[in-house]
Coordinates of C-alpha atoms and ligand atoms in Angstrom, one line a residue:
M229 CA 52.3 48.4 12.5
T230 CA 52.9 51.5 14.6
W231 CA 56.2 53.4 14.5
I232 CA 57.4 55.6 17.3
F233 CA 60.5 57.8 17.5
S234 CA 62.1 59.2 20.6
E235 CA 65.3 61.3 21.0
V236 CA 66.1 59.5 24.3
A237 CA 65.1 56.1 25.6
L238 CA 66.2 53.7 28.3
L239 CA 67.1 50.3 26.7
P240 CA 68.3 47.1 28.5
D241 CA 71.9 48.1 27.9
G242 CA 71.4 51.7 29.1
W243 CA 70.5 55.1 27.7
A244 CA 70.2 55.4 23.9
K245 CA 69.6 58.3 21.5
N246 CA 67.3 58.6 18.5
V247 CA 65.5 55.4 19.1
R248 CA 63.0 54.2 16.5
L249 CA 60.8 51.3 17.2
S250 CA 57.8 49.5 15.6
I251 CA 54.9 47.7 17.4
D252 CA 53.1 44.8 15.7
T253 CA 49.4 44.1 15.8
Q254 CA 49.9 41.9 18.9
G255 CA 51.3 44.8 20.8
R256 CA 54.9 43.5 20.8
I257 CA 58.0 45.5 19.8
D258 CA 58.8 44.3 16.3
S259 CA 62.0 46.3 15.6
L260 CA 64.1 48.7 17.5
D261 CA 67.0 50.8 16.2
M262 CA 69.3 53.3 17.8
D263 CA 70.8 56.4 16.1
A264 CA 67.9 56.3 13.7
E265 CA 66.0 59.0 11.8
P266 CA 62.2 59.4 12.2
G267 CA 60.1 58.0 9.4
P268 CA 57.3 60.0 7.6
R269 CA 54.5 58.3 9.5
D270 CA 56.2 58.0 12.9
L271 CA 54.7 59.3 16.1
V272 CA 57.6 61.6 17.0
L273 CA 58.0 62.1 20.8
K274 CA 59.4 65.6 21.2
D275 CA 61.0 66.6 24.5
R276 CA 60.3 63.2 25.9
I277 CA 62.2 60.4 27.6
L278 CA 61.0 57.0 26.7
L279 CA 61.0 54.3 29.4
P280 CA 59.6 50.8 29.9
A281 CA 56.4 51.0 32.0
P282 CA 56.5 48.6 34.9
A283 CA 53.8 46.2 36.0
N284 CA 51.8 46.8 39.2
L285 CA 52.0 43.4 40.8
H286 CA 49.4 43.7 43.6
S287 CA 46.1 45.5 43.8
H288 CA 42.7 45.2 45.5
G289 CA 41.0 47.6 43.1
F290 CA 37.8 48.2 45.1
Q291 CA 39.8 49.5 48.1
R292 CA 40.6 52.7 46.1
A293 CA 37.2 54.0 47.2
L294 CA 38.3 53.6 50.9
A295 CA 41.4 55.8 50.5
G296 CA 41.4 58.5 53.1
L297 CA 38.4 57.2 55.0
T298 CA 40.3 55.2 57.6
E299 CA 42.8 57.7 59.0
T300 CA 41.2 58.0 62.5
R301 CA 42.0 56.0 65.6
G302 CA 39.8 53.0 66.4
G303 CA 37.9 52.9 69.7
T304 CA 40.9 51.2 71.5
G305 CA 43.2 54.1 70.8
Q306 CA 45.5 51.6 69.1
D307 CA 44.6 51.8 65.5
S308 CA 46.1 48.9 63.5
F309 CA 45.8 46.8 60.4
W310 CA 43.0 44.9 62.1
T311 CA 40.9 48.0 62.9
W312 CA 41.4 49.1 59.2
R313 CA 40.2 45.7 58.1
R314 CA 37.0 46.0 60.2
L315 CA 36.2 49.3 58.3
M316 CA 37.0 47.7 55.0
Y317 CA 34.5 44.9 55.8
A318 CA 31.8 47.5 56.7
F319 CA 32.4 49.2 53.4
L320 CA 32.0 45.8 51.6
E321 CA 28.5 45.4 52.9
H322 CA 27.2 47.8 50.3
L323 CA 29.4 47.1 47.3
T324 CA 27.5 46.0 44.2
P325 CA 28.9 44.7 40.9
D326 CA 28.3 48.1 39.2
H327 CA 30.4 49.7 42.0
T328 CA 33.1 47.1 41.6
Q329 CA 33.4 47.8 37.9
A330 CA 33.3 51.6 38.3
I331 CA 35.9 51.7 41.2
N332 CA 38.2 49.2 39.4
A333 CA 38.1 51.2 36.2
F334 CA 39.0 54.4 38.1
A335 CA 41.9 52.7 39.9
Q336 CA 43.2 51.1 36.7
M337 CA 43.0 54.5 35.0
E338 CA 45.0 56.1 37.8
M339 CA 47.6 53.2 37.6
L340 CA 48.0 53.9 33.9
E341 CA 48.4 57.6 34.5
A342 CA 51.0 56.8 37.2
G343 CA 53.1 54.8 34.7
Y344 CA 52.0 51.2 35.3
A345 CA 51.1 49.4 32.0
S346 CA 49.6 46.4 33.7
V347 CA 48.1 45.1 37.0
A348 CA 47.8 41.9 38.8
E349 CA 44.4 42.2 40.4
F350 CA 44.2 40.1 43.6
H351 CA 40.4 39.8 43.4
Y352 CA 38.6 38.3 46.4
V353 CA 35.1 39.8 46.7
H354 CA 33.2 37.0 44.8
H355 CA 29.7 36.8 46.4
Q356 CA 26.8 38.9 47.6
G357 CA 26.4 39.7 51.3
G358 CA 26.0 36.6 53.4
G359 CA 28.0 34.6 50.9
I360 CA 25.1 34.2 48.4
P361 CA 26.6 33.6 44.9
Y362 CA 25.6 35.8 42.0
D363 CA 23.8 34.0 39.1
D364 CA 27.2 33.8 37.5
P365 CA 29.5 33.1 40.4
A366 CA 32.2 34.9 38.5
E367 CA 30.1 38.1 38.2
N368 CA 32.5 40.3 40.1
S369 CA 35.6 38.8 38.4
L370 CA 33.9 39.6 35.1
R371 CA 33.4 43.2 36.3
V372 CA 37.1 43.6 36.8
V373 CA 37.6 42.2 33.3
A374 CA 35.0 44.8 32.0
A375 CA 36.9 47.5 33.8
A376 CA 40.1 46.4 32.0
S377 CA 38.3 46.4 28.7
D378 CA 37.4 50.0 29.3
T379 CA 40.8 51.2 30.6
G380 CA 43.0 49.1 28.3
I381 CA 45.3 48.1 31.1
G382 CA 47.2 44.8 30.8
L383 CA 45.3 42.6 33.2
T384 CA 46.6 39.6 35.1
L385 CA 43.5 38.5 36.9
L386 CA 44.1 36.5 40.1
P387 CA 40.8 35.2 41.5
V388 CA 41.4 34.6 45.2
Y389 CA 40.9 31.4 47.0
Y390 CA 39.8 32.2 50.6
A391 CA 38.3 29.3 52.6
Q392 CA 38.8 29.7 56.3
G393 CA 39.0 32.3 59.0
G394 CA 42.4 31.3 60.5
V395 CA 45.1 28.6 60.3
D396 CA 43.1 26.5 62.8
G397 CA 40.4 26.1 60.1
R398 CA 37.7 28.1 61.8
A399 CA 34.8 29.2 59.7
L400 CA 34.5 32.5 58.0
E401 CA 31.9 34.9 59.3
G402 CA 30.2 38.2 58.6
G403 CA 31.7 40.3 55.9
Q404 CA 34.2 37.5 55.1
L405 CA 31.4 35.3 53.7
R406 CA 31.7 37.4 50.5
F407 CA 35.1 35.9 49.8
K408 CA 34.4 32.2 50.8
C409 CA 34.8 29.5 48.2
G410 CA 35.1 25.7 48.2
L411 CA 37.4 24.2 45.6
D412 CA 34.6 23.3 43.2
Q413 CA 33.1 26.8 43.3
Y414 CA 36.5 28.3 42.9
A415 CA 37.0 26.2 39.8
E416 CA 33.8 27.5 38.4
I417 CA 34.7 31.1 39.1
W418 CA 38.1 30.6 37.6
G419 CA 36.8 28.9 34.5
N420 CA 34.1 31.5 33.8
A421 CA 36.6 34.3 34.4
Q422 CA 39.1 32.7 32.0
K423 CA 36.4 32.6 29.4
G424 CA 35.5 36.2 30.0
L425 CA 39.1 37.2 29.5
R426 CA 39.0 36.1 25.9
A427 CA 37.2 39.4 25.2
L428 CA 40.4 41.2 26.1
P429 CA 43.6 41.5 24.1
G430 CA 46.1 38.6 24.2
D431 CA 48.3 40.2 26.9
C432 CA 45.5 39.7 29.5
F433 CA 45.2 36.4 31.3
I434 CA 44.6 34.6 34.5
G435 CA 46.6 33.1 37.4
I436 CA 45.6 32.2 41.0
A437 CA 45.8 33.8 44.4
P438 CA 45.5 31.5 47.4
H439 CA 44.8 34.3 49.9
S440 CA 47.3 33.5 52.7
L441 CA 48.4 30.7 54.9
R442 CA 45.7 31.8 57.3
A443 CA 42.9 31.5 54.8
V444 CA 44.0 28.3 52.9
S445 CA 44.8 24.9 54.3
K446 CA 47.8 22.9 53.2
A447 CA 45.6 20.3 51.5
D448 CA 43.7 22.9 49.5
L449 CA 46.9 24.7 48.5
E450 CA 48.3 21.4 47.2
K451 CA 45.1 20.8 45.1
L452 CA 44.9 24.4 43.9
T453 CA 48.5 24.6 42.7
R454 CA 48.1 21.2 41.0
T455 CA 44.9 22.0 39.2
H456 CA 45.2 25.7 38.4
G457 CA 48.9 26.5 39.1
S458 CA 50.4 26.7 35.6
G459 CA 50.4 30.6 35.6
P460 CA 51.3 33.2 38.2
I461 CA 50.7 32.2 41.8
H462 CA 50.4 35.1 44.3
I463 CA 50.0 34.8 48.0
H464 CA 50.0 37.2 51.0
I465 CA 52.8 35.8 53.2
A466 CA 54.2 37.7 56.2
E467 CA 52.7 41.1 56.5
Q468 CA 51.6 41.2 60.1
L469 CA 53.5 40.0 63.2
A470 CA 50.2 38.5 64.6
E471 CA 49.9 36.4 61.4
I472 CA 53.5 35.2 61.7
E473 CA 52.9 34.1 65.3
E474 CA 49.7 32.3 64.3
I475 CA 51.6 30.3 61.6
E476 CA 54.5 29.6 64.0
Q477 CA 52.2 28.3 66.7
A478 CA 50.3 26.1 64.2
H479 CA 53.2 24.8 62.2
G480 CA 56.3 25.4 64.3
Q481 CA 57.8 27.3 61.4
R482 CA 57.7 30.9 60.1
P483 CA 55.5 31.4 57.1
V484 CA 58.1 31.7 54.4
D485 CA 60.1 28.8 55.8
W486 CA 57.0 26.7 56.0
L487 CA 56.0 27.5 52.4
L488 CA 59.5 26.8 51.1
N489 CA 59.6 23.5 53.0
N490 CA 56.3 22.2 51.7
F491 CA 55.9 23.6 48.2
S492 CA 58.3 23.9 45.2
I493 CA 58.5 27.7 45.1
D494 CA 59.9 29.0 41.8
G495 CA 59.7 32.0 39.5
N496 CA 55.9 31.6 39.0
W497 CA 55.4 32.6 42.6
C498 CA 55.0 36.1 44.0
L499 CA 55.1 36.3 47.8
V500 CA 53.3 39.5 48.6
H501 CA 54.3 41.5 51.7
A502 CA 57.2 39.2 52.6
T503 CA 57.8 42.1 55.1
H504 CA 59.1 40.2 58.1
L505 CA 61.8 37.6 57.1
S506 CA 64.4 35.9 59.2
E507 CA 68.0 35.9 57.7
S508 CA 67.6 32.4 56.5
E509 CA 64.2 33.1 55.0
K510 CA 65.7 36.0 53.1
E511 CA 68.5 33.8 51.8
R512 CA 66.2 30.9 50.8
L513 CA 63.5 33.2 49.2
A514 CA 66.1 35.0 47.1
R515 CA 67.5 31.7 45.9
S516 CA 64.0 30.3 45.0
G517 CA 63.7 32.8 42.1
A518 CA 60.2 33.9 43.3
V519 CA 59.4 37.6 43.4
T520 CA 58.8 39.5 46.6
G521 CA 55.8 41.8 46.2
L522 CA 56.4 45.0 48.0
C523 CA 53.7 47.7 48.5
P524 CA 55.7 50.3 50.3
V525 CA 53.0 53.0 50.5
T526 CA 50.2 50.7 51.8
E527 CA 52.7 48.9 54.1
A528 CA 53.5 52.3 55.6
N529 CA 49.9 53.4 55.7
L530 CA 48.9 50.2 57.6
G531 CA 52.0 50.3 59.9
D532 CA 53.1 46.8 58.8
G533 CA 56.9 47.3 59.4
I534 CA 60.0 47.7 57.2
F535 CA 61.1 45.1 54.7
D536 CA 64.9 44.7 54.6
A537 CA 65.2 45.5 51.0
A538 CA 69.0 46.2 51.3
G539 CA 69.6 42.7 52.7
F540 CA 67.3 41.1 50.1
M541 CA 68.9 42.9 47.2
A542 CA 72.4 42.0 48.5
R543 CA 71.3 38.4 48.1
S544 CA 70.1 39.1 44.5
G545 CA 66.5 38.7 45.6
R546 CA 63.9 39.7 43.0
M547 CA 61.2 42.3 44.0
G548 CA 58.5 44.3 42.4
I549 CA 56.0 47.0 43.3
G550 CA 52.3 46.8 44.0
T551 CA 49.7 49.5 44.9
D552 CA 47.8 47.1 47.2
S553 CA 45.1 49.1 49.0
N554 CA 45.4 51.9 46.3
V555 CA 45.5 54.5 49.1
A556 CA 47.7 56.6 46.8
I557 CA 48.3 55.4 43.3
S558 CA 51.8 56.7 42.4
L559 CA 54.7 54.7 41.1
V560 CA 57.3 57.3 42.2
H561 CA 55.7 57.5 45.6
E562 CA 56.1 53.7 46.0
L563 CA 59.8 53.8 44.9
R564 CA 60.8 56.7 47.1
T565 CA 59.0 55.3 50.1
L566 CA 60.9 52.0 49.7
E567 CA 64.2 53.8 49.6
Y568 CA 63.3 56.2 52.4
S569 CA 62.2 53.3 54.7
Q570 CA 65.7 51.9 54.3
R571 CA 67.4 55.3 54.9
L572 CA 65.3 55.9 58.1
H573 CA 66.2 52.4 59.3
H574 CA 69.9 52.4 58.4
K575 CA 70.5 56.1 59.0
K576 CA 72.3 56.3 55.6
R577 CA 71.6 57.7 52.2
A578 CA 71.3 56.0 48.8
V579 CA 70.9 52.6 50.5
L580 CA 69.4 50.7 47.5
C581 CA 71.9 52.2 45.0
A582 CA 73.7 49.6 42.9
P583 CA 77.5 50.3 42.3
D584 CA 77.0 51.1 38.6
A585 CA 73.7 53.0 38.7
S586 CA 71.9 55.7 40.6
T587 CA 69.4 54.9 43.4
G588 CA 66.4 55.8 41.2
R589 CA 67.7 53.7 38.3
T590 CA 68.3 50.7 40.6
L591 CA 64.8 50.9 42.0
F592 CA 63.2 51.4 38.6
D593 CA 65.1 48.5 37.0
A594 CA 64.2 46.2 39.9
A595 CA 60.5 47.2 39.6
C596 CA 60.4 46.6 35.8
A597 CA 62.0 43.2 36.0
G598 CA 60.2 41.9 39.1
G599 CA 56.8 43.3 38.1
A600 CA 56.9 41.6 34.7
Q601 CA 58.0 38.3 36.1
A602 CA 55.3 38.4 38.9
N603 CA 52.5 39.2 36.4
G604 CA 53.7 36.5 34.0
R605 CA 54.1 39.2 31.4
D606 CA 56.6 39.4 28.5
S607 CA 57.6 43.0 29.3
G608 CA 59.8 45.0 31.6
A609 CA 62.2 46.4 29.0
L610 CA 62.2 48.1 25.6
K611 CA 63.3 45.0 23.7
V612 CA 62.3 43.3 20.5
G613 CA 59.8 40.5 21.2
L614 CA 58.4 42.0 24.4
Y615 CA 55.1 43.8 24.8
A616 CA 55.4 47.5 24.2
D617 CA 54.7 48.5 27.8
M618 CA 56.1 52.0 27.7
M619 CA 55.8 55.5 29.1
S620 CA 57.3 58.9 28.3
L621 CA 58.4 61.6 30.7
D622 CA 58.1 65.3 29.9
A623 CA 61.8 66.3 29.5
G624 CA 60.7 69.9 29.1
S625 CA 59.3 70.2 32.6
L626 CA 61.1 72.3 35.2
D627 CA 62.1 69.2 37.1
L628 CA 64.0 67.7 34.2
T629 CA 65.3 70.7 32.4
D630 CA 68.9 70.1 31.2
L631 CA 69.0 66.7 33.0
S632 CA 69.7 63.4 31.3
G633 CA 70.3 59.7 32.0
D634 CA 70.0 58.4 35.5
T635 CA 69.9 61.9 37.0
A636 CA 66.7 62.7 35.1
L637 CA 65.2 59.4 36.4
D638 CA 66.3 60.3 40.0
S639 CA 64.7 63.8 39.6
W640 CA 61.5 62.3 38.5
I641 CA 61.4 59.7 41.3
F642 CA 62.7 61.8 44.2
S643 CA 61.8 65.4 43.4
S644 CA 58.9 65.6 41.0
R645 CA 55.3 66.2 41.8
D646 CA 54.2 63.0 40.0
R647 CA 52.9 64.8 37.0
L648 CA 55.8 64.2 34.5
I649 CA 54.3 61.2 32.8
A650 CA 53.1 62.3 29.3
D651 CA 52.3 59.0 27.6
V652 CA 51.6 55.4 28.6
W653 CA 51.2 52.4 26.3
A654 CA 50.1 49.0 27.5
A655 CA 51.1 46.3 24.9
G656 CA 51.2 49.1 22.3
R657 CA 47.8 50.6 23.2
H658 CA 48.3 54.3 23.6
L659 CA 46.1 55.0 26.6
V660 CA 47.6 58.1 28.3
K661 CA 48.2 61.2 26.3
E662 CA 49.5 64.5 27.7
G663 CA 49.2 62.9 31.1
R664 CA 45.5 62.0 30.9
H665 CA 43.8 58.7 30.2
I666 CA 41.9 58.9 26.9
R667 CA 38.6 58.0 28.6
R668 CA 39.2 59.9 31.9
E669 CA 36.1 62.0 31.9
R670 CA 33.6 59.2 31.6
I671 CA 35.5 56.8 33.9
A672 CA 35.7 59.6 36.6
R673 CA 32.0 60.3 36.2
D674 CA 31.1 56.7 36.8
Y675 CA 33.4 56.6 39.8
R676 CA 31.9 59.7 41.3
Q677 CA 28.5 58.2 41.0
A678 CA 29.6 55.1 42.9
I679 CA 31.3 56.8 45.7
T680 CA 28.6 59.4 46.2
Y681 CA 26.2 56.5 46.9
L682 CA 28.7 54.5 49.1
R683 CA 29.8 57.4 51.2
K684 CA 26.3 58.3 52.2
L685 CA 26.0 54.8 53.7
L686 CA 29.2 54.8 55.7
Ligands
LIG745 ZN1 46.9 42.5 49.5

């Protein structure tokens, strides 16, 4: 049993003083008392604010190594998501399992340092170039698992099912062959990955990720959800206007409408990048109980468009935050980008602010609840029985001096330079201390080696 004492903490009912909690051997909060005294063996957090640490609900870990390399215009003068994707495929040509592991470990370490306790890894690079399977077809999935064993992050592994090049069923080609699976091969990858996950702590497990309505047929989606759909189900849904047109032309319905009309969508589902929704899709999606996975920094980087978060929250829709392309791994950057996108659109301030909380608090609470649900993780709050996914902020920093409650949270999210996170625990594993991951040096060294090799080839 581990005991932690903090002078200030954010609990489900609000801010509390002198909080003492214990964590059991499974990493769950076993007891929690307010107005307590520290015990003799407690880890006493001095000048710290204790918060729940949210889940990162969407990541493609390997793309971290591409960050900053795709900020020029394509030959057409019209750079877009699709030119970015071509560069991403070129990069993939050279990626080995060792690289996959080193890059994922580095990205996971940065996530922990940014305040995320867990990640849902939407993992789609299964094969060697040309689509040749590795000896173990789950090789690359197991490298993501190995990275999580190294970093200690709470992993929800989502092996991606990607079978076709478009909604018309056209074949995959070129770089996409590294993603391609039939249902039988997918079952093998999924099964081997599930076995591999047994080496990790009990808060790490597996779900599924049918890639998108472009890449998966209706028949396959039905089979997949029937055979492997008891855990989290994540899907890319409505990120690009071209993708929405493609679905509309094929099915006569917009993607979210089509999904809701053909599948029973519930709280197990996470619809990633539900960026472009009609009014009725917003209403129906909010009512379904599914989480909308927003990745505001990547969506801005790729020029996807603006999600109507204000309209979705007004309908009590659930949403959480993902780092997606990992172009800049920063929780506060995601939260403030989400709010600023609404301000720029509506020409107003404090758009996502609930009546009884500040803007930062509203965003943070939504990210904690939505992320935990999407990752299928018993967490998202400091509460007995939940995993001890927690972080502490440095209350002695200049940004937070003499501030408390929601104002301190707002200052961290809107005005800090990201470096206020002192500690992070994932299911009770104390992985970040004084702002640094406990294995930072070696993980960074492995990552440097991988990118030094890859950047020479690009
Ligand atoms: Zn994605």
